[in-house]
CSV table of C-alpha atoms in Angstrom, one decimal:
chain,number,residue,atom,x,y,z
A,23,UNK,CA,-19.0,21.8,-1.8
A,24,UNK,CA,-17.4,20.8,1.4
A,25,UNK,CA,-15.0,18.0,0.4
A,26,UNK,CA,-12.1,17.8,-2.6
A,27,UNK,CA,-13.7,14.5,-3.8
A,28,UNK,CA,-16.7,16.4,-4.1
A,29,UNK,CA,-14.9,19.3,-5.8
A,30,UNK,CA,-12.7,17.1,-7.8
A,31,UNK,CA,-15.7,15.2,-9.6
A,32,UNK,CA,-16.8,18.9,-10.3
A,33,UNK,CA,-13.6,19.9,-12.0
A,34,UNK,CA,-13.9,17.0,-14.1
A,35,UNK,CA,-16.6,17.4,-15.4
A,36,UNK,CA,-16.3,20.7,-16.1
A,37,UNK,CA,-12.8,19.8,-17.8
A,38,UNK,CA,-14.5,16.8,-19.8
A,39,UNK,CA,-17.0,20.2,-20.7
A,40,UNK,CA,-14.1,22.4,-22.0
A,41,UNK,CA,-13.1,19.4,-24.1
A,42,UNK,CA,-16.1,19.1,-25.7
A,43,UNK,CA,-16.2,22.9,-26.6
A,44,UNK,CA,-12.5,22.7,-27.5
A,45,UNK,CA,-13.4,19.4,-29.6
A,46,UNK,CA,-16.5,21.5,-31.5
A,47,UNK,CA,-13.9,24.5,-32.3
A,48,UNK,CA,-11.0,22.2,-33.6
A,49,UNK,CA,-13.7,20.2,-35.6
A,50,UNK,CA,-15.3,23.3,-37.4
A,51,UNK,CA,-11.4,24.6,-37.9
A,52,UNK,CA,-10.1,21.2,-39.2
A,53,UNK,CA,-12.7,20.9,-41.5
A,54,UNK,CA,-11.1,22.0,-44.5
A,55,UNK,CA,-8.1,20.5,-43.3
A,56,UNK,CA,-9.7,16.9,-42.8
A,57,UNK,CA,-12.9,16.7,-45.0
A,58,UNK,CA,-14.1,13.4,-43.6
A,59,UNK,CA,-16.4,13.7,-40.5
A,60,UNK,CA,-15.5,10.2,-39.7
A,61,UNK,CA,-11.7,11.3,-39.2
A,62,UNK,CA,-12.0,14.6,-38.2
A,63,UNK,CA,-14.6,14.6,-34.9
A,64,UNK,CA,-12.5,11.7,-33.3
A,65,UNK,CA,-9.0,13.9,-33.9
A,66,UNK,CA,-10.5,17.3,-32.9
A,67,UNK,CA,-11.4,15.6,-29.6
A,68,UNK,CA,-8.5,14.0,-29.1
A,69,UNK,CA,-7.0,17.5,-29.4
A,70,UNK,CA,-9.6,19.1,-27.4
A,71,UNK,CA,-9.2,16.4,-24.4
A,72,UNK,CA,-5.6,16.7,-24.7
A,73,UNK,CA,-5.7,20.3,-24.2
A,74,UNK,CA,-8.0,20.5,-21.9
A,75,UNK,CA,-6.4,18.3,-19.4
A,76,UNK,CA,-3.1,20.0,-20.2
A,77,UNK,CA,-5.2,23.8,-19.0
A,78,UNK,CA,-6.5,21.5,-15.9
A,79,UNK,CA,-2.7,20.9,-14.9
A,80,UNK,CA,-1.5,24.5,-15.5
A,81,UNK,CA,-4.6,25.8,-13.5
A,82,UNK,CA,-4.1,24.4,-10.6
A,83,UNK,CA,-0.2,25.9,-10.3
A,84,UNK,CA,0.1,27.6,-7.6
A,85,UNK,CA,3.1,29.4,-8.3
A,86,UNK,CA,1.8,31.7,-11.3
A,87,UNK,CA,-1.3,33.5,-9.4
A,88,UNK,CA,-2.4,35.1,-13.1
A,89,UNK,CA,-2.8,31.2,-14.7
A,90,UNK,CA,-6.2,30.9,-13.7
A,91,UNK,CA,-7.0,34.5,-15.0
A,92,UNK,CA,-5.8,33.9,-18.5
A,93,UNK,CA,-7.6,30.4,-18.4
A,94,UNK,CA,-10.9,31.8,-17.3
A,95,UNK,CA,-10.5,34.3,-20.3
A,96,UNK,CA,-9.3,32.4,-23.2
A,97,UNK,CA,-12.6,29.9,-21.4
A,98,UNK,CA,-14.6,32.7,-22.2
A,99,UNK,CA,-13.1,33.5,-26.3
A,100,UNK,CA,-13.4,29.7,-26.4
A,101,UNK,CA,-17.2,29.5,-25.9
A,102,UNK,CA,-17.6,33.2,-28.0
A,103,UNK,CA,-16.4,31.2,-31.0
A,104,UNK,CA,-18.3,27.7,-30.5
A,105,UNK,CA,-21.5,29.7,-30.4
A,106,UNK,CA,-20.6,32.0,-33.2
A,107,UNK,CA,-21.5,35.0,-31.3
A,108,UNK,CA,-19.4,37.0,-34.7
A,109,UNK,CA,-22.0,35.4,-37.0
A,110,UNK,CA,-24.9,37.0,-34.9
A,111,UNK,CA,-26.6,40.2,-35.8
A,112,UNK,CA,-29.1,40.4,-33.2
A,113,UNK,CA,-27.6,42.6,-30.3
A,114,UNK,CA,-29.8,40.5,-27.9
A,115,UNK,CA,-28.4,37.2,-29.6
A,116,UNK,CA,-24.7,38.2,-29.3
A,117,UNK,CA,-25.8,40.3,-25.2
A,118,UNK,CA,-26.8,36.3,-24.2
A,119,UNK,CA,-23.9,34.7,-26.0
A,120,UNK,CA,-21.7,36.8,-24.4
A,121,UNK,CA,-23.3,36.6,-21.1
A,122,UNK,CA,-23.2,33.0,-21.0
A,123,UNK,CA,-19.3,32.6,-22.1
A,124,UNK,CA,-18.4,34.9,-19.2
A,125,UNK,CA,-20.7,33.1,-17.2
A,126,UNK,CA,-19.5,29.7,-17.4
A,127,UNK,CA,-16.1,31.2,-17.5
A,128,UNK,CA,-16.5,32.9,-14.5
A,129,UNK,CA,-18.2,29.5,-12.9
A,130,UNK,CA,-15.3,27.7,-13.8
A,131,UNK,CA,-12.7,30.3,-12.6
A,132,UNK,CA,-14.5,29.6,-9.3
A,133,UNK,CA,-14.3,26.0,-9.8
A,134,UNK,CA,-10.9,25.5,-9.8
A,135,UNK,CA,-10.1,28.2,-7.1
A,136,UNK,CA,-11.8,26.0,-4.9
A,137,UNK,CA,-10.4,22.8,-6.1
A,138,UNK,CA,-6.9,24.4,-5.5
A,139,UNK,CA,-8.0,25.9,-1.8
A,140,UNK,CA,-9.1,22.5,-1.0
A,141,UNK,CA,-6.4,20.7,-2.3
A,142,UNK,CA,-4.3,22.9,-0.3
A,143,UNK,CA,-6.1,22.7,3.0
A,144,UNK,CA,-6.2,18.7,2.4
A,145,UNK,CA,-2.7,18.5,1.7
A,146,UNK,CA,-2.0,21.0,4.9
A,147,UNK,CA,-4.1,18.8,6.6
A,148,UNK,CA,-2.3,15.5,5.8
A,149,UNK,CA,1.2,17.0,6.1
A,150,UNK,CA,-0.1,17.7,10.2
A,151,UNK,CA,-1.3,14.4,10.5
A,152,UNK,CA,2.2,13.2,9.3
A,153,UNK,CA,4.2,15.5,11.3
A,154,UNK,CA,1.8,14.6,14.7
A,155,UNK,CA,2.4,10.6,13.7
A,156,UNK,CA,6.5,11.5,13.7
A,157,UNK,CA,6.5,13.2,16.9
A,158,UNK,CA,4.2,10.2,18.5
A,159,UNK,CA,6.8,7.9,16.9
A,160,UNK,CA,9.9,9.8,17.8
A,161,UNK,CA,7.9,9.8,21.6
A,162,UNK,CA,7.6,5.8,21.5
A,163,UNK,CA,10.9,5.4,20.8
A,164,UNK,CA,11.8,7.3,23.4
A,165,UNK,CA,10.1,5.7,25.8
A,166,UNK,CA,11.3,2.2,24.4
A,167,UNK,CA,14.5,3.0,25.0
A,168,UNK,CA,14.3,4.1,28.6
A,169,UNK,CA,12.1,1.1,29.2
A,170,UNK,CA,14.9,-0.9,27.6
A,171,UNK,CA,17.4,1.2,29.9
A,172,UNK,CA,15.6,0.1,33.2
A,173,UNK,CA,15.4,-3.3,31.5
A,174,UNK,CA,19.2,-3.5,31.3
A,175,UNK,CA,19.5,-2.1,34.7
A,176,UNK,CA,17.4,-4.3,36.7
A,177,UNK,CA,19.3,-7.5,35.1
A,178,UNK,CA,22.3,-6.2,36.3
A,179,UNK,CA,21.0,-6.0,39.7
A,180,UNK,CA,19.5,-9.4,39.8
A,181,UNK,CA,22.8,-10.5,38.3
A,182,UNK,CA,24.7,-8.6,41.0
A,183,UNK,CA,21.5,-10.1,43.6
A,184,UNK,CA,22.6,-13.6,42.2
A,185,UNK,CA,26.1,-13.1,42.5
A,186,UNK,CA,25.8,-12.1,46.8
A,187,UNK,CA,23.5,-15.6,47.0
A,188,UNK,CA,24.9,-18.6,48.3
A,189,UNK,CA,24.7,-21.6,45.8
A,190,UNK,CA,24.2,-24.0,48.3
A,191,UNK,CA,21.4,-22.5,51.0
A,192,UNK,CA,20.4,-19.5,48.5
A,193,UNK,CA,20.9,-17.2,51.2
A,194,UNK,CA,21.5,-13.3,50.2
A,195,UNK,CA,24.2,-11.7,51.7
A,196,UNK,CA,24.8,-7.7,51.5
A,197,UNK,CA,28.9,-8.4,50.5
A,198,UNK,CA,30.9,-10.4,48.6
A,199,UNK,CA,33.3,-11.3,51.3
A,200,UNK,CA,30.2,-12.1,53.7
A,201,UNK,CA,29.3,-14.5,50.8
A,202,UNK,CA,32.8,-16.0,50.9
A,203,UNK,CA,32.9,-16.3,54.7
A,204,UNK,CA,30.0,-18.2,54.6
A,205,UNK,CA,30.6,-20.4,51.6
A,206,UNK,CA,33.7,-22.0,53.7
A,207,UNK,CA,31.3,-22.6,56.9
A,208,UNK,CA,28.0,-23.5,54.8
A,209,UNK,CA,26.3,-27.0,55.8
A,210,UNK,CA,24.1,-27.6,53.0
């Protein structure tokens, strides 16, 4: 899994996972709440998605380090319960149930921990990229304005050039009092 869309279709779909198992538990816990089937499977997903998406979004905080822990552990009491590993006698029956709840807990643990690293290094990534684009920016607009500098430097000379040529025989002169002198004396 090298890139976060890859790792973000994962997450999903391990969250629309935990919804299911959260709708199953709610359904067999609402059902002497909501006796028809009709009414109750459509609620206890709702419930379950709702939750579910509400675990993704506290998950992937990276402030509280311990989140993901407690997550990954209720995951894991979650899936003890859908597969009814108390109702089990069999020591090998409840050894695989319990083996596969901390299993897929574990596997989504390590899920998202590497949607969250990714996420991270993309965002660390984009926020470089942005801060590289400002600094070219910042650079262009330097260098505009110094072009626009020597811009308004080189129309003052040619103004200053225009202003030492004679209007009549457009010839330069290096003063303005040459230019004068020969205004007075200038045959064309």
């Amino acid at each position: 899994m090298t890139s976060l869309r890859t790792v973000s279709v994962s997450v999903l779909a391990y969250i629309f996972g935990y919804a299911v198992k959260l709708g199953f538990l709610f359904s067999d816990i609402l059902q002497s709440v909501i006796a028809h089937e009709y009414l109750r499977f459509p609620t206890s997903f709702i419930i379950g998605s709702a939750l579910s998406t509400g675990l993704l979004i506290v998950s992937v905080n990276e402030i509280n380090k311990w989140v993901p822990y407690v997550i990954a552990t209720m995951d894991a009491v979650v899936l003890l319960l859908v597969f009814g590993v108390f109702e089990k006698e069999s020591p090998s029956e409840i050894f695989v149930i319990v083996f596969l709840s901390c299993f897929m807990a574990y596997v989504g643990f390590n899920l998202i921990s590497v949607f969250v690293t990714r996420y991270s290094k993309e965002k660390a990534s984009h926020e470089r990229t942005i801060t590289e684009l400002e600094r070219v920016i910042s650079e262009k607009e330097r260098m505009r304005s110094e072009i626009e500098r020597e811009i308004t430097e080189k129309e003052q000379e040619i103004s200053e050039l225009m202003s030492l040529q004679c209007p009549k025989c457009e010839r330069q002169f290096k003063t303005k009092n040459a230019l004068n002198a020969h205004v007075g004396k200038c045959d064309k």
